[in-house]
PDB file of C-alpha atoms in Angstrom:
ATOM      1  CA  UNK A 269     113.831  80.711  64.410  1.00  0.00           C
ATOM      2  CA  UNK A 270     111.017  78.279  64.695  1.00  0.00           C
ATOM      3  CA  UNK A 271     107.274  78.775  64.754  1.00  0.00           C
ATOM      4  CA  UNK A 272     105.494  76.011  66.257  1.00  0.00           C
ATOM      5  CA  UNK A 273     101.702  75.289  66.043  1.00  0.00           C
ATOM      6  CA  UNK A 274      99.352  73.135  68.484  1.00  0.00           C
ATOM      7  CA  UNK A 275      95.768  72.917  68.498  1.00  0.00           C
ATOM      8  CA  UNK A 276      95.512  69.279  68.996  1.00  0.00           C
ATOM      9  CA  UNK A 277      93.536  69.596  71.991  1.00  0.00           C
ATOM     10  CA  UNK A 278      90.866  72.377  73.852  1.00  0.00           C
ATOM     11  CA  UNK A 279      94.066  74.173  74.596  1.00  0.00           C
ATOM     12  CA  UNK A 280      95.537  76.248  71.394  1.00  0.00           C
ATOM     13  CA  UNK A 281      99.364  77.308  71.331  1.00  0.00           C
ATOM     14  CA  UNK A 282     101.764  78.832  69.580  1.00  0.00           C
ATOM     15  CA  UNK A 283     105.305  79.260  70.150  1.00  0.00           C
ATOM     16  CA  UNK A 284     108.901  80.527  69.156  1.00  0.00           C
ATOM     17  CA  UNK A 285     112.271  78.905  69.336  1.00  0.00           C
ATOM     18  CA  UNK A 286     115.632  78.526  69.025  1.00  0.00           C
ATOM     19  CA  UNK A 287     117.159  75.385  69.243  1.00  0.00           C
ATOM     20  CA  UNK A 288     118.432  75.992  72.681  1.00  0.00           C
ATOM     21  CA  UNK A 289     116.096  78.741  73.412  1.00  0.00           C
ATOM     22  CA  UNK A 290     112.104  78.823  74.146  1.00  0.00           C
ATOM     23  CA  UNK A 291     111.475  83.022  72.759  1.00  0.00           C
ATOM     24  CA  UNK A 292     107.946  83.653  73.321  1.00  0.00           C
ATOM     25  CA  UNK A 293     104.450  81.344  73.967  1.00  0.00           C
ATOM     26  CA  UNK A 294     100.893  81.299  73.910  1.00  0.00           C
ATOM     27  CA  UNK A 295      98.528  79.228  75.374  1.00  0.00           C
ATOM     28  CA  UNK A 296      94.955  80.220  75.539  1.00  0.00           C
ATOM     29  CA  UNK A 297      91.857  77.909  76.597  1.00  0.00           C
ATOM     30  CA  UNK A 298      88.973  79.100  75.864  1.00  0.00           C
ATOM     31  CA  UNK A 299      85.065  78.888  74.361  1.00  0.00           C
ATOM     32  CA  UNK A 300      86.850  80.232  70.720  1.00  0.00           C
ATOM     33  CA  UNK A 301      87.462  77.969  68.064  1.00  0.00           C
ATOM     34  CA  UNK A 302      91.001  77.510  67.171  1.00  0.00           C
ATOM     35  CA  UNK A 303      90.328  78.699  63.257  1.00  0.00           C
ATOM     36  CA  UNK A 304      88.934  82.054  65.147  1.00  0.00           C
ATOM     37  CA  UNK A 305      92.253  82.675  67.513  1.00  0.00           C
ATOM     38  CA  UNK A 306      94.844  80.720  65.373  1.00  0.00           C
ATOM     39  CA  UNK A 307      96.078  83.298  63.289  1.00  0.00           C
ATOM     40  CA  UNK A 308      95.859  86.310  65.292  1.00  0.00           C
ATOM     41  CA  UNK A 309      98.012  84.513  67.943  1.00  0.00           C
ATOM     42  CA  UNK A 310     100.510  84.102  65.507  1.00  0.00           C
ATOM     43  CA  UNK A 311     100.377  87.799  64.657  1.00  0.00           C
ATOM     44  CA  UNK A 312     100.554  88.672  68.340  1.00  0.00           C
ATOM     45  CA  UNK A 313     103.442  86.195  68.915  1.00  0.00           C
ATOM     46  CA  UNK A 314     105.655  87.177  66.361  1.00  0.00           C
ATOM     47  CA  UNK A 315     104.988  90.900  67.527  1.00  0.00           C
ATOM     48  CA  UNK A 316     105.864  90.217  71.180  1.00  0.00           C
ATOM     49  CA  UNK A 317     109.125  88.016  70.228  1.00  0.00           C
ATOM     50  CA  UNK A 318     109.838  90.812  68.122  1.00  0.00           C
ATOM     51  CA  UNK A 319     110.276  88.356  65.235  1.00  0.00           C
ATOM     52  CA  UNK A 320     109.578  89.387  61.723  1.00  0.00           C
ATOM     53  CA  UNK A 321     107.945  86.277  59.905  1.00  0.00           C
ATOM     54  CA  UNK A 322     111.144  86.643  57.022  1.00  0.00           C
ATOM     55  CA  UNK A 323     112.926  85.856  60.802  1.00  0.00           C
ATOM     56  CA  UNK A 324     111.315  82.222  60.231  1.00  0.00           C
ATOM     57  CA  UNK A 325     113.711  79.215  59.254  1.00  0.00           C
ATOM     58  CA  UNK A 326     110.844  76.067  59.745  1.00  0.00           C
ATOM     59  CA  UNK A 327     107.726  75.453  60.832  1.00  0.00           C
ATOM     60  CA  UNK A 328     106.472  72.324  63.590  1.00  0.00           C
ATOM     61  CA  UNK A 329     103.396  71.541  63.962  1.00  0.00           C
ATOM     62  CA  UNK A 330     101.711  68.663  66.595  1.00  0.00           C
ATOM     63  CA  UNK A 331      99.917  66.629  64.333  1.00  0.00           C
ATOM     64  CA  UNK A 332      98.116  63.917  67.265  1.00  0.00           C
ATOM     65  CA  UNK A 333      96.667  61.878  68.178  1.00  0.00           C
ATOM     66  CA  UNK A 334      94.089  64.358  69.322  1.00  0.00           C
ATOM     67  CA  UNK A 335      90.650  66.399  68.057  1.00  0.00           C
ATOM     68  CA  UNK A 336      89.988  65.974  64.569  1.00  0.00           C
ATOM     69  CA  UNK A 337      88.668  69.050  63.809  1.00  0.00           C
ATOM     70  CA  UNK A 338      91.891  70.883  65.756  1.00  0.00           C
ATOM     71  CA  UNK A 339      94.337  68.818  63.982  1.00  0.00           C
ATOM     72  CA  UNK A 340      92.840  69.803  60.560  1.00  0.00           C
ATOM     73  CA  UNK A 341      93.004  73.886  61.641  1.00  0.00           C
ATOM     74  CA  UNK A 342      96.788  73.480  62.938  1.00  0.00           C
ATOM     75  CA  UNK A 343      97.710  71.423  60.212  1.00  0.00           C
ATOM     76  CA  UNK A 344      96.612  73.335  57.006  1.00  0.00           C
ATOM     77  CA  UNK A 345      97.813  76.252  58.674  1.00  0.00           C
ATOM     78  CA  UNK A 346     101.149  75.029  59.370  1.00  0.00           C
ATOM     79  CA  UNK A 347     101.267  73.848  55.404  1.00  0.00           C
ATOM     80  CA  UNK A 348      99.829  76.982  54.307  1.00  0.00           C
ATOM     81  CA  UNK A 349     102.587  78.979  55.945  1.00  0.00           C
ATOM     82  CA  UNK A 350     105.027  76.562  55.112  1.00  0.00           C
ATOM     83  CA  UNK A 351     104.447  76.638  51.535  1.00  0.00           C
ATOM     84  CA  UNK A 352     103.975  80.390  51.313  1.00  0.00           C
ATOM     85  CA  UNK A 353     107.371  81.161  53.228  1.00  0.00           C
ATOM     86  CA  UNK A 354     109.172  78.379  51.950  1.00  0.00           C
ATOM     87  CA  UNK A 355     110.484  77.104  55.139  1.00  0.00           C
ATOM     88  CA  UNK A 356     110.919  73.460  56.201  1.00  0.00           C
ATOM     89  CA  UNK A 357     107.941  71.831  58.091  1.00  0.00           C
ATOM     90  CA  UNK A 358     108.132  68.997  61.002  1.00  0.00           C
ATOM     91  CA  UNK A 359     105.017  67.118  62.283  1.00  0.00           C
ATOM     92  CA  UNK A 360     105.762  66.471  65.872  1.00  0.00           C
ATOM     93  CA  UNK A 361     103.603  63.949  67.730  1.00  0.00           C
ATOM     94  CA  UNK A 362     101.182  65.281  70.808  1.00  0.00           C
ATOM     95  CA  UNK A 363     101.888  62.780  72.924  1.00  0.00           C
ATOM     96  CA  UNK A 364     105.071  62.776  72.358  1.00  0.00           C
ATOM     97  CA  UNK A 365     104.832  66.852  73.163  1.00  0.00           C
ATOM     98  CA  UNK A 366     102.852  66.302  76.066  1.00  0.00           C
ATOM     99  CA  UNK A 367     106.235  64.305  77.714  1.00  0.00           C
ATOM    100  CA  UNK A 368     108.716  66.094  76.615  1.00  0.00           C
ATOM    101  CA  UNK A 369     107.175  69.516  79.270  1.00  0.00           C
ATOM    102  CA  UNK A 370     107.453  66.956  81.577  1.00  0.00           C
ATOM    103  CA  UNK A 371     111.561  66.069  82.859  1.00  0.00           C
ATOM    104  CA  UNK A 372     110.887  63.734  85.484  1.00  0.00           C
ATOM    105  CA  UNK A 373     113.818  60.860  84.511  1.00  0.00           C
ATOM    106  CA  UNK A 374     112.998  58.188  87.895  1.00  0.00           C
ATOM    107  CA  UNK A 375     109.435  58.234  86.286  1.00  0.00           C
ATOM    108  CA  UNK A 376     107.496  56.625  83.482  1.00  0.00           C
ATOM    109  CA  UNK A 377     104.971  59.078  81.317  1.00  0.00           C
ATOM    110  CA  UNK A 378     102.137  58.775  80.039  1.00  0.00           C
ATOM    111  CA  UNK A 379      99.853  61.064  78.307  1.00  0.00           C
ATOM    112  CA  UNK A 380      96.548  60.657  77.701  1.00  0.00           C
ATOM    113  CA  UNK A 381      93.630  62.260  75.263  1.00  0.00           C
ATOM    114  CA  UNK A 382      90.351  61.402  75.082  1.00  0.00           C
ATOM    115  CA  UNK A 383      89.266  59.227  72.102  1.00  0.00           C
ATOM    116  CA  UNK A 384      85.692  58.796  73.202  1.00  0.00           C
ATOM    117  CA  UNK A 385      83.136  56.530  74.234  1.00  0.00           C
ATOM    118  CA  UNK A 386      85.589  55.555  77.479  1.00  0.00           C
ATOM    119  CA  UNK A 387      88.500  55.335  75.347  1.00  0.00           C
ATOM    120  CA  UNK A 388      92.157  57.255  75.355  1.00  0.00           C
ATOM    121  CA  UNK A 389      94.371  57.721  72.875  1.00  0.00           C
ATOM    122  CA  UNK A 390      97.676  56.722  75.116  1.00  0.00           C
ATOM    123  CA  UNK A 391     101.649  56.539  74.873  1.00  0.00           C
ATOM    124  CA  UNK A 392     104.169  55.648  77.199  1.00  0.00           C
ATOM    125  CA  UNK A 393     107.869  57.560  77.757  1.00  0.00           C
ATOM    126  CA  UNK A 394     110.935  57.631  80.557  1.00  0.00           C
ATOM    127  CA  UNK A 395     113.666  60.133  80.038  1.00  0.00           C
ATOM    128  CA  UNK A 396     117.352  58.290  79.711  1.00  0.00           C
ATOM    129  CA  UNK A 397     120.347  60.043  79.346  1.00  0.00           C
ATOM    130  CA  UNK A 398     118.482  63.667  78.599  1.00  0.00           C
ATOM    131  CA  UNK A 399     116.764  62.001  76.135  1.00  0.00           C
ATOM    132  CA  UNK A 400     112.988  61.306  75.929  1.00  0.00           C
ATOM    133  CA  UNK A 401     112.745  57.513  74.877  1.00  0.00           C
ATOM    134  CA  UNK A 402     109.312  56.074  73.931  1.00  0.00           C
ATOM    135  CA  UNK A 403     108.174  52.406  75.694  1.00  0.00           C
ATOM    136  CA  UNK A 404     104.396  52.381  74.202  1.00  0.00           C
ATOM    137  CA  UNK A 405     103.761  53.253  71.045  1.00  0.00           C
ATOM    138  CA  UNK A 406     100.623  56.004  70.500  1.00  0.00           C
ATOM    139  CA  UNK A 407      97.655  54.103  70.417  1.00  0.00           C
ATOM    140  CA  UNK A 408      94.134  53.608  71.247  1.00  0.00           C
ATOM    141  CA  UNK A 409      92.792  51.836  74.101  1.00  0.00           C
ATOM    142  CA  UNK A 410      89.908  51.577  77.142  1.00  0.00           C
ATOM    143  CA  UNK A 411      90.674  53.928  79.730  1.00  0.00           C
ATOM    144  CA  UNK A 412      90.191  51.212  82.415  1.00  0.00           C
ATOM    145  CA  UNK A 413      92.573  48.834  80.870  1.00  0.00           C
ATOM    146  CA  UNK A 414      94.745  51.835  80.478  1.00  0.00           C
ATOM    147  CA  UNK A 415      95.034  52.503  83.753  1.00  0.00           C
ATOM    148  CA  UNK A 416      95.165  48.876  85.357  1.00  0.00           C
ATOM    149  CA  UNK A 417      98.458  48.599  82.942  1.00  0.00           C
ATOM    150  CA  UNK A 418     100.093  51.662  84.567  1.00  0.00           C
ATOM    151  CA  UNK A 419      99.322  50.112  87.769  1.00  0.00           C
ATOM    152  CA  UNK A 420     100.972  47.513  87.996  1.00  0.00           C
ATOM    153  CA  UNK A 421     103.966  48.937  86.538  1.00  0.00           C
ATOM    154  CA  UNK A 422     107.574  49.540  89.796  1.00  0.00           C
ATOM    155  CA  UNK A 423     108.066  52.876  88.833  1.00  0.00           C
ATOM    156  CA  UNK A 424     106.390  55.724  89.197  1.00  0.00           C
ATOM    157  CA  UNK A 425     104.086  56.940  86.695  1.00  0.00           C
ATOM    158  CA  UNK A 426     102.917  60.361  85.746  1.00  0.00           C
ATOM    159  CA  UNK A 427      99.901  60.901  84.163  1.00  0.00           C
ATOM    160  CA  UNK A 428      99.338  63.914  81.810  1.00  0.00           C
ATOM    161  CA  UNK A 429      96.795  65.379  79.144  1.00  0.00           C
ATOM    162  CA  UNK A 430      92.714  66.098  78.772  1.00  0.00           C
ATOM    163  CA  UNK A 431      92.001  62.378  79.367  1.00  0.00           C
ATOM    164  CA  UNK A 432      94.504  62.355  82.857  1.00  0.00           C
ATOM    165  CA  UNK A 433      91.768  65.113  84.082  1.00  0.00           C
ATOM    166  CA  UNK A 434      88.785  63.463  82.342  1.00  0.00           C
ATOM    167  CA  UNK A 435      89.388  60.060  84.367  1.00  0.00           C
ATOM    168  CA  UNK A 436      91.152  61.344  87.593  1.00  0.00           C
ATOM    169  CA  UNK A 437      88.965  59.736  89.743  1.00  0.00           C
ATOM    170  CA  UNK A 438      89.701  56.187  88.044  1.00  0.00           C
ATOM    171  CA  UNK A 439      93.744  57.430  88.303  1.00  0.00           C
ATOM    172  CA  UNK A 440      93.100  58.771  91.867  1.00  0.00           C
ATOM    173  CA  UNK A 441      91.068  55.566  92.919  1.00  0.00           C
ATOM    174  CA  UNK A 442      94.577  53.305  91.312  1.00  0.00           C
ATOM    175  CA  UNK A 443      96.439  54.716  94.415  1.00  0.00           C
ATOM    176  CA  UNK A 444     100.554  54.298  93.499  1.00  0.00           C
ATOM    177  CA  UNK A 445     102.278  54.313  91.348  1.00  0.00           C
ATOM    178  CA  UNK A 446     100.142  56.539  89.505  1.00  0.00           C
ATOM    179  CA  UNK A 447     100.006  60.440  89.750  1.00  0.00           C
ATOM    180  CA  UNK A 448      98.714  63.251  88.206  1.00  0.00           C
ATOM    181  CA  UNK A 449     101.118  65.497  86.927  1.00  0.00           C
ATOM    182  CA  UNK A 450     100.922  68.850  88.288  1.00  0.00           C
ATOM    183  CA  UNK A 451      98.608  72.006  86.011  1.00  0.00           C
ATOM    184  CA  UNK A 452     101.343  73.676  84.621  1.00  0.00           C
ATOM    185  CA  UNK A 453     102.583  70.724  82.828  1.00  0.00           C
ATOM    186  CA  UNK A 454      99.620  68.545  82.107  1.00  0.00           C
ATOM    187  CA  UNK A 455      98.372  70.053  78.949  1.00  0.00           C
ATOM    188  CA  UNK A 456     100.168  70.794  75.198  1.00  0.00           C
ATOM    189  CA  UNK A 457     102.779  73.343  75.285  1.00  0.00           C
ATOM    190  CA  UNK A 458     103.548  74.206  71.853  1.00  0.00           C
ATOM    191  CA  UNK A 459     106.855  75.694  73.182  1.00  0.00           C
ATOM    192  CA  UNK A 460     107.497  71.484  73.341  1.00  0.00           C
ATOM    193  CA  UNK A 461     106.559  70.806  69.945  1.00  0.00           C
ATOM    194  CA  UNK A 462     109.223  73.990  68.570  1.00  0.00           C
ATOM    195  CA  UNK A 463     111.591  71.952  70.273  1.00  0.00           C
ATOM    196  CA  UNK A 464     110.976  68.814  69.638  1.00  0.00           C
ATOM    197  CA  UNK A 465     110.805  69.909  66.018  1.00  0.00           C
ATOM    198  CA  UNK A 466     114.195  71.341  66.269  1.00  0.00           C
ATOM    199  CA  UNK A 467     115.241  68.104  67.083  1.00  0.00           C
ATOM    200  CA  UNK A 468     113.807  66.406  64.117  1.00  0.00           C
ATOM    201  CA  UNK A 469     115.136  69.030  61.922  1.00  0.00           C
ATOM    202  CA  UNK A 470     118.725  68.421  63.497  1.00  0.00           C
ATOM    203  CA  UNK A 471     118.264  64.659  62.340  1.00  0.00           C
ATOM    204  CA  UNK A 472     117.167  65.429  59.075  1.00  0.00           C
ATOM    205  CA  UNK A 473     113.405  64.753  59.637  1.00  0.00           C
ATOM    206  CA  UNK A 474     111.308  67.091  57.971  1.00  0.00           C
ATOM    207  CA  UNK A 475     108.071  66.869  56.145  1.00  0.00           C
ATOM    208  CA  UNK A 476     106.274  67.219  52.642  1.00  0.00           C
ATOM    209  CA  UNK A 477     104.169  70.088  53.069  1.00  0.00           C
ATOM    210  CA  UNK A 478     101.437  68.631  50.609  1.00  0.00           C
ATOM    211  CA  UNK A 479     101.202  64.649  51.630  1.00  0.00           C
ATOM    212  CA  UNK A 480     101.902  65.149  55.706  1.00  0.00           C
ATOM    213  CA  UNK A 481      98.856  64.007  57.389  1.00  0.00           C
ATOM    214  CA  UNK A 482      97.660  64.065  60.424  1.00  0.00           C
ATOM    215  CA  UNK A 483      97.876  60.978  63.241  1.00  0.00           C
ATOM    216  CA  UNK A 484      94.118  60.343  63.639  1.00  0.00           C
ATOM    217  CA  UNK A 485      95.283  56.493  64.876  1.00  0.00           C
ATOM    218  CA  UNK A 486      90.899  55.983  64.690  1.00  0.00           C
ATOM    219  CA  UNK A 487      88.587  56.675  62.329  1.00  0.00           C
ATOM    220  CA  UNK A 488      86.154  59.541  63.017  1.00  0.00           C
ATOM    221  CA  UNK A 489      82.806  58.973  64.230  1.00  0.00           C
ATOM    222  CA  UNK A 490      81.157  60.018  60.836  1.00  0.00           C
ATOM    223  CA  UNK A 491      83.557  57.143  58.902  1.00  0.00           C
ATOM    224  CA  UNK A 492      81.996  54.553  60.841  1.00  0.00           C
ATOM    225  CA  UNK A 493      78.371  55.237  60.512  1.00  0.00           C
ATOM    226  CA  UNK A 494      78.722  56.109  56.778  1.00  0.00           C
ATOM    227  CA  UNK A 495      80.452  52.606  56.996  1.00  0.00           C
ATOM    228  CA  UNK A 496      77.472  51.273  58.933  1.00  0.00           C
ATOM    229  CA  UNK A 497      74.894  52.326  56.831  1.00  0.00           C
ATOM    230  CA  UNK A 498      76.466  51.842  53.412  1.00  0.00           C
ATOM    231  CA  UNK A 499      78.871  49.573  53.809  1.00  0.00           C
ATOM    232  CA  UNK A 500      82.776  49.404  52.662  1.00  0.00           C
ATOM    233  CA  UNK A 501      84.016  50.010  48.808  1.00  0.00           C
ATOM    234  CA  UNK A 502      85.868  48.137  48.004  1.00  0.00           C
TER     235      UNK A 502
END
């Protein structure tokens, strides 16, 4: 059994799973922090899935692009638990969660966060054969430029994540091919990242508990003014 983490985003979930089998999920969005609700959704989810934590074989966690602050909560959580249980640990990328909820295989995907100051952090999928296959790397880029990409591209194309509802009128005012993928699907599921993470596990991917980090692909705001103001060591 697999206990996967999210908190990437606003939205903060935890799941259970099987390889072949989603077992219980929470998703909560709310004013609380995720350090405040993290932990006793775990507690709550292994008590509704009836799933005693001795129960848990490996641990995934999303690990971004996303919030910087949410990726550091998930993440030393996830190692914490890791370490103390002694169970494998995946990293799992958000994006790459934020496709995988979404099995639409005549379309392209593409999620989208918000990296500030009119930018997204932005990948690209298709499903092929039951399997989700990445076309754009994660990356960062102007929302604008984002979007006039998508546009042009035959197929249809699905947009998903915080920064598909942060620039829906740019998306909406694009016309075809693009499309905002429907509310149940457009934000994290962590139940996606327990099985994605089974199927990194299955290929023999699996993490260091002490030297995984997280995907920030940017530097934080605070890195660049310190940089501004005192320059770069060298």
């Amino acid at each position: 059994m697999l206990l996967a983490i999210d908190t990437a985003t606003l939205a903060s979930g935890v799941a259970l799973a099987t390889a072949d089998k989603l077992v219980a999920e929470i998703i909560v969005q709310t004013k609380k922090t995720h350090s405040e609700r993290l932990m006793p959704h775990i507690e709550q989810l292994l008590e509704l899935g009836q799933v005693p934590k001795e129960k848990i074989t490996a641990i995934a966690v999303s690990i971004g692009p996303g919030s910087f602050t949410g990726l550091r909560i998930g993440m030393a959580t996830a190692k914490a638990l890791a370490y103390v249980w002694r169970v494998p640990l995946v990293g799992v990328s958000t994006l790459a969660a934020l496709a995988y909820a979404c099995p639409a295989p005549n379309s392209l995907l593409c999620p989208l966060l918000d990296a500030q100051k009119g930018n997204v952090y932005q990948a690209v999928y298709r499903w092929e054969r039951g399997a989700l296959i990445e076309v754009t790397a994660p990356r960062v880029i102007e929302h604008q430029n984002a979007i006039q990409e998508l546009a042009a591209q035959p197929l249809p194309v699905l947009m998903l994540g915080e920064g598909a509802i942060l620039f829906q009128d740019a998306i909406a005012a694009a016309g075809n091919p693009l499309e905002l993928a429907p509310p149940h699907v457009i934000l994290p599921r962590a139940g996606s990242v327990a099985l994605l993470g089974h199927q990194l596990l299955q290929q023999g991917i699996h993490h260091d508990a002490m030297t995984l980090e997280p995907l920030y692909i940017r530097r934080s705001e605070a890195e660049v003014l310190w940089e501004q103001r005192h320059g770069t060591c060298l």
